[in-house]
Every structure is written in C-alpha cells, then in structure tokens.
Amino acid sequence: MTSRPTAAQHLRDLARLRRVRDRIDREYAQPLDVEALARDAHMSAGHLSRQFRLAYGESPYAYLMTRRIERAMALLRCGDFSVTEVCFAVGCSSLGTFSTRFTELVGVSPSVYRREAALATEGMPSCVAKQVTRPIRNREAPAPELDLA
C-alpha cells in the first residue's frame, strides 16, 4: 500500500523540480545527467523523471535538449560559428546526436537552419527571433495539472 503525498510534500516536490529546471536553464552547456540532478534534489532518478514529466510535460533530458537546441538556434542564426562549434558550445558531445535532436525539434538539419534562419529573421530583434523560432516540443507540452488533494 502506497500512501498519497500530502499537499505540503507536493509543494516541496514542486519547489525541488523548479530548482532542477532552473539549474538546467543555467547549466545547459555543462554535462548534466538525471542521476546527478536527482541526487541534488534529494529524489531518486525515477521519481525525479516521473514528477518532472508531470510538472513540465517532458523528461529532464528532453527539457535539457530543448534548452540546448534553443541556444544552438541562436548561435546558428548569428552565423559566426560552424555547426560543430555550436554543437560543443551548447554542451553536446556527439555531433550525430546533436544533429538528430536538432532535426527532430526544428524540422530541418542544423546546416539548413543556419542557411535559412539568417534570412528569415533578418532585421528582427533577437528576443522576437527567439520567440518565433522556439522549438516545437515546447508548444506541444501539455499544461501541468496540479492535484493538491
């Protein structure tokens, strides 16, 4: 028999999840893994993954990759870096994995994006370009439902 978490425990978990999300946002270019994030949040890796998905609509790894791809998109738009340089600058260690994830989220390869995005966002302020070029996964994430009962 498993006991249902109290409202206070649920709020503590949400605060821990927010700290994990904030850490991913800050340290996206660093090597991060679910086990280390969970340990720092005083949760098991499985519990962190399940609760993070419930709260934010995607796993911690998917959230991390979305942050990395968003940053990569900005670097590719400026045109000063090669795809390989961007891959390593955003914390990816494999060009193949980076290219695959980029293509899944954006719909085109990094090299195609680099060629086309510079033209498509020319003249736009960077804050507007970031918003209109946000990866698809964020738009598909369901709104979190809170069950405090």
PDB file of C-alpha atoms in Angstrom:
ATOM      1  CA  MET A   1       0.000   0.000   0.000  1.00  0.00           C
ATOM      2  CA  THR A   2       1.451   3.332  -1.017  1.00  0.00           C
ATOM      3  CA  SER A   3       0.492   6.483   0.765  1.00  0.00           C
ATOM      4  CA  ARG A   4      -0.617   9.528  -1.163  1.00  0.00           C
ATOM      5  CA  PRO A   5       1.693  12.543  -0.741  1.00  0.00           C
ATOM      6  CA  THR A   6       0.375  15.391   1.345  1.00  0.00           C
ATOM      7  CA  ALA A   7      -0.197  18.845  -0.119  1.00  0.00           C
ATOM      8  CA  ALA A   8       2.880  20.078   1.750  1.00  0.00           C
ATOM      9  CA  GLN A   9       5.020  17.266   0.291  1.00  0.00           C
ATOM     10  CA  HIS A  10       3.644  18.006  -3.179  1.00  0.00           C
ATOM     11  CA  LEU A  11       4.621  21.679  -2.839  1.00  0.00           C
ATOM     12  CA  ARG A  12       8.120  20.701  -1.629  1.00  0.00           C
ATOM     13  CA  ASP A  13       8.481  18.421  -4.660  1.00  0.00           C
ATOM     14  CA  LEU A  14       7.353  21.230  -6.987  1.00  0.00           C
ATOM     15  CA  ALA A  15       9.943  23.561  -5.440  1.00  0.00           C
ATOM     16  CA  ARG A  16      12.640  20.909  -5.967  1.00  0.00           C
ATOM     17  CA  LEU A  17      11.516  20.427  -9.563  1.00  0.00           C
ATOM     18  CA  ARG A  18      11.672  24.175 -10.174  1.00  0.00           C
ATOM     19  CA  ARG A  19      15.240  24.222  -8.812  1.00  0.00           C
ATOM     20  CA  VAL A  20      16.148  21.345 -11.153  1.00  0.00           C
ATOM     21  CA  ARG A  21      14.589  23.168 -14.116  1.00  0.00           C
ATOM     22  CA  ASP A  22      16.386  26.397 -13.167  1.00  0.00           C
ATOM     23  CA  ARG A  23      19.683  24.510 -12.902  1.00  0.00           C
ATOM     24  CA  ILE A  24      19.165  23.028 -16.368  1.00  0.00           C
ATOM     25  CA  ASP A  25      18.398  26.518 -17.699  1.00  0.00           C
ATOM     26  CA  ARG A  26      21.607  27.901 -16.153  1.00  0.00           C
ATOM     27  CA  GLU A  27      23.959  24.974 -16.766  1.00  0.00           C
ATOM     28  CA  TYR A  28      22.637  23.582 -20.083  1.00  0.00           C
ATOM     29  CA  ALA A  29      26.155  23.602 -21.577  1.00  0.00           C
ATOM     30  CA  GLN A  30      27.585  21.533 -18.713  1.00  0.00           C
ATOM     31  CA  PRO A  31      27.475  17.744 -18.548  1.00  0.00           C
ATOM     32  CA  LEU A  32      24.208  17.036 -16.716  1.00  0.00           C
ATOM     33  CA  ASP A  33      22.605  13.685 -16.050  1.00  0.00           C
ATOM     34  CA  VAL A  34      19.373  12.706 -14.350  1.00  0.00           C
ATOM     35  CA  GLU A  35      21.161  10.842 -11.540  1.00  0.00           C
ATOM     36  CA  ALA A  36      23.165  13.923 -10.520  1.00  0.00           C
ATOM     37  CA  LEU A  37      20.136  16.206 -10.820  1.00  0.00           C
ATOM     38  CA  ALA A  38      18.076  13.786  -8.726  1.00  0.00           C
ATOM     39  CA  ARG A  39      20.786  13.437  -6.084  1.00  0.00           C
ATOM     40  CA  ASP A  40      20.997  17.231  -5.719  1.00  0.00           C
ATOM     41  CA  ALA A  41      17.180  17.408  -5.459  1.00  0.00           C
ATOM     42  CA  HIS A  42      17.120  14.620  -2.819  1.00  0.00           C
ATOM     43  CA  MET A  43      14.988  12.400  -5.052  1.00  0.00           C
ATOM     44  CA  SER A  44      15.537   9.132  -6.822  1.00  0.00           C
ATOM     45  CA  ALA A  45      16.211   9.402 -10.553  1.00  0.00           C
ATOM     46  CA  GLY A  46      12.965   7.607 -11.368  1.00  0.00           C
ATOM     47  CA  HIS A  47      10.885   9.817  -9.082  1.00  0.00           C
ATOM     48  CA  LEU A  48      12.510  12.973 -10.483  1.00  0.00           C
ATOM     49  CA  SER A  49      11.856  11.865 -14.063  1.00  0.00           C
ATOM     50  CA  ARG A  50       8.205  10.997 -13.380  1.00  0.00           C
ATOM     51  CA  GLN A  51       7.474  14.162 -11.416  1.00  0.00           C
ATOM     52  CA  PHE A  52       9.344  16.410 -13.853  1.00  0.00           C
ATOM     53  CA  ARG A  53       7.317  14.996 -16.750  1.00  0.00           C
ATOM     54  CA  LEU A  54       4.084  15.558 -14.830  1.00  0.00           C
ATOM     55  CA  ALA A  55       5.027  19.137 -13.974  1.00  0.00           C
ATOM     56  CA  TYR A  56       6.620  20.259 -17.260  1.00  0.00           C
ATOM     57  CA  GLY A  57       5.328  17.882 -19.920  1.00  0.00           C
ATOM     58  CA  GLU A  58       8.695  16.363 -20.814  1.00  0.00           C
ATOM     59  CA  SER A  59      11.517  14.430 -19.185  1.00  0.00           C
ATOM     60  CA  PRO A  60      14.516  16.248 -17.678  1.00  0.00           C
ATOM     61  CA  TYR A  61      16.672  15.017 -20.590  1.00  0.00           C
ATOM     62  CA  ALA A  62      14.185  16.266 -23.190  1.00  0.00           C
ATOM     63  CA  TYR A  63      13.987  19.626 -21.380  1.00  0.00           C
ATOM     64  CA  LEU A  64      17.796  19.851 -21.345  1.00  0.00           C
ATOM     65  CA  MET A  65      17.988  19.060 -25.052  1.00  0.00           C
ATOM     66  CA  THR A  66      15.296  21.657 -25.801  1.00  0.00           C
ATOM     67  CA  ARG A  67      17.339  24.313 -23.954  1.00  0.00           C
ATOM     68  CA  ARG A  68      20.482  23.267 -25.830  1.00  0.00           C
ATOM     69  CA  ILE A  69      18.720  23.359 -29.182  1.00  0.00           C
ATOM     70  CA  GLU A  70      17.212  26.797 -28.432  1.00  0.00           C
ATOM     71  CA  ARG A  71      20.687  28.139 -27.679  1.00  0.00           C
ATOM     72  CA  ALA A  72      22.098  26.401 -30.745  1.00  0.00           C
ATOM     73  CA  MET A  73      19.430  28.050 -32.891  1.00  0.00           C
ATOM     74  CA  ALA A  74      20.503  31.474 -31.635  1.00  0.00           C
ATOM     75  CA  LEU A  75      24.180  30.731 -32.316  1.00  0.00           C
ATOM     76  CA  LEU A  76      23.413  29.387 -35.785  1.00  0.00           C
ATOM     77  CA  ARG A  77      21.304  32.472 -36.621  1.00  0.00           C
ATOM     78  CA  CYS A  78      24.224  34.789 -35.907  1.00  0.00           C
ATOM     79  CA  GLY A  79      26.292  32.847 -38.461  1.00  0.00           C
ATOM     80  CA  ASP A  80      29.630  33.243 -36.665  1.00  0.00           C
ATOM     81  CA  PHE A  81      30.068  29.565 -35.769  1.00  0.00           C
ATOM     82  CA  SER A  82      30.183  26.253 -37.594  1.00  0.00           C
ATOM     83  CA  VAL A  83      27.643  23.552 -36.747  1.00  0.00           C
ATOM     84  CA  THR A  84      30.388  21.570 -34.981  1.00  0.00           C
ATOM     85  CA  GLU A  85      31.418  24.579 -32.886  1.00  0.00           C
ATOM     86  CA  VAL A  86      27.781  25.191 -31.932  1.00  0.00           C
ATOM     87  CA  CYS A  87      27.290  21.527 -31.030  1.00  0.00           C
ATOM     88  CA  PHE A  88      30.115  21.601 -28.484  1.00  0.00           C
ATOM     89  CA  ALA A  89      29.328  25.142 -27.268  1.00  0.00           C
ATOM     90  CA  VAL A  90      25.840  24.087 -26.130  1.00  0.00           C
ATOM     91  CA  GLY A  91      27.118  21.028 -24.244  1.00  0.00           C
ATOM     92  CA  CYS A  92      26.556  18.205 -26.711  1.00  0.00           C
ATOM     93  CA  SER A  93      29.403  15.726 -27.029  1.00  0.00           C
ATOM     94  CA  SER A  94      28.211  13.996 -30.201  1.00  0.00           C
ATOM     95  CA  LEU A  95      27.622  15.820 -33.460  1.00  0.00           C
ATOM     96  CA  GLY A  96      25.364  12.973 -34.637  1.00  0.00           C
ATOM     97  CA  THR A  97      23.110  13.111 -31.568  1.00  0.00           C
ATOM     98  CA  PHE A  98      23.034  16.910 -31.730  1.00  0.00           C
ATOM     99  CA  SER A  99      22.040  16.884 -35.403  1.00  0.00           C
ATOM    100  CA  THR A 100      19.379  14.225 -34.832  1.00  0.00           C
ATOM    101  CA  ARG A 101      17.794  16.066 -31.886  1.00  0.00           C
ATOM    102  CA  PHE A 102      18.033  19.403 -33.687  1.00  0.00           C
ATOM    103  CA  THR A 103      16.253  17.992 -36.730  1.00  0.00           C
ATOM    104  CA  GLU A 104      13.558  16.362 -34.549  1.00  0.00           C
ATOM    105  CA  LEU A 105      12.792  19.632 -32.751  1.00  0.00           C
ATOM    106  CA  VAL A 106      13.282  22.187 -35.512  1.00  0.00           C
ATOM    107  CA  GLY A 107      12.293  20.198 -38.585  1.00  0.00           C
ATOM    108  CA  VAL A 108      15.475  20.842 -40.558  1.00  0.00           C
ATOM    109  CA  SER A 109      19.140  19.981 -40.038  1.00  0.00           C
ATOM    110  CA  PRO A 110      21.423  22.481 -38.278  1.00  0.00           C
ATOM    111  CA  SER A 111      23.216  23.352 -41.519  1.00  0.00           C
ATOM    112  CA  VAL A 112      19.942  24.012 -43.367  1.00  0.00           C
ATOM    113  CA  TYR A 113      18.666  26.041 -40.400  1.00  0.00           C
ATOM    114  CA  ARG A 114      21.872  28.075 -40.393  1.00  0.00           C
ATOM    115  CA  ARG A 115      21.433  28.969 -44.083  1.00  0.00           C
ATOM    116  CA  GLU A 116      17.697  29.703 -43.928  1.00  0.00           C
ATOM    117  CA  ALA A 117      17.274  31.248 -40.468  1.00  0.00           C
ATOM    118  CA  ALA A 118      19.620  34.144 -41.088  1.00  0.00           C
ATOM    119  CA  LEU A 119      17.398  35.259 -43.962  1.00  0.00           C
ATOM    120  CA  ALA A 120      14.097  34.528 -42.199  1.00  0.00           C
ATOM    121  CA  THR A 121      14.959  36.519 -39.055  1.00  0.00           C
ATOM    122  CA  GLU A 122      16.929  39.310 -40.698  1.00  0.00           C
ATOM    123  CA  GLY A 123      16.017  42.626 -39.116  1.00  0.00           C
ATOM    124  CA  MET A 124      14.160  41.052 -36.172  1.00  0.00           C
ATOM    125  CA  PRO A 125      15.259  41.871 -32.641  1.00  0.00           C
ATOM    126  CA  SER A 126      16.880  38.778 -31.115  1.00  0.00           C
ATOM    127  CA  CYS A 127      14.150  38.495 -28.453  1.00  0.00           C
ATOM    128  CA  VAL A 128      11.476  38.292 -31.168  1.00  0.00           C
ATOM    129  CA  ALA A 129      13.536  35.869 -33.280  1.00  0.00           C
ATOM    130  CA  LYS A 130      13.945  33.610 -30.246  1.00  0.00           C
ATOM    131  CA  GLN A 131      10.183  33.558 -29.652  1.00  0.00           C
ATOM    132  CA  VAL A 132       9.141  32.865 -33.238  1.00  0.00           C
ATOM    133  CA  THR A 133      11.797  30.187 -33.724  1.00  0.00           C
ATOM    134  CA  ARG A 134      11.189  28.322 -30.448  1.00  0.00           C
ATOM    135  CA  PRO A 135      11.402  24.529 -30.897  1.00  0.00           C
ATOM    136  CA  ILE A 136       8.129  22.684 -31.439  1.00  0.00           C
ATOM    137  CA  ARG A 137       8.375  20.464 -28.357  1.00  0.00           C
ATOM    138  CA  ASN A 138       7.606  23.399 -26.026  1.00  0.00           C
ATOM    139  CA  ARG A 139       4.430  24.203 -27.940  1.00  0.00           C
ATOM    140  CA  GLU A 140       3.283  20.586 -27.662  1.00  0.00           C
ATOM    141  CA  ALA A 141       3.857  20.213 -23.919  1.00  0.00           C
ATOM    142  CA  PRO A 142       0.548  19.945 -22.057  1.00  0.00           C
ATOM    143  CA  ALA A 143      -0.290  22.432 -19.347  1.00  0.00           C
ATOM    144  CA  PRO A 144       0.556  20.989 -15.932  1.00  0.00           C
ATOM    145  CA  GLU A 145      -2.327  19.895 -13.743  1.00  0.00           C
ATOM    146  CA  LEU A 146      -1.963  20.338 -10.011  1.00  0.00           C
ATOM    147  CA  ASP A 147      -3.616  17.870  -7.679  1.00  0.00           C
ATOM    148  CA  LEU A 148      -3.187  19.213  -4.189  1.00  0.00           C
ATOM    149  CA  ALA A 149      -5.842  16.966  -2.614  1.00  0.00           C
TER     150      ALA A 149
END
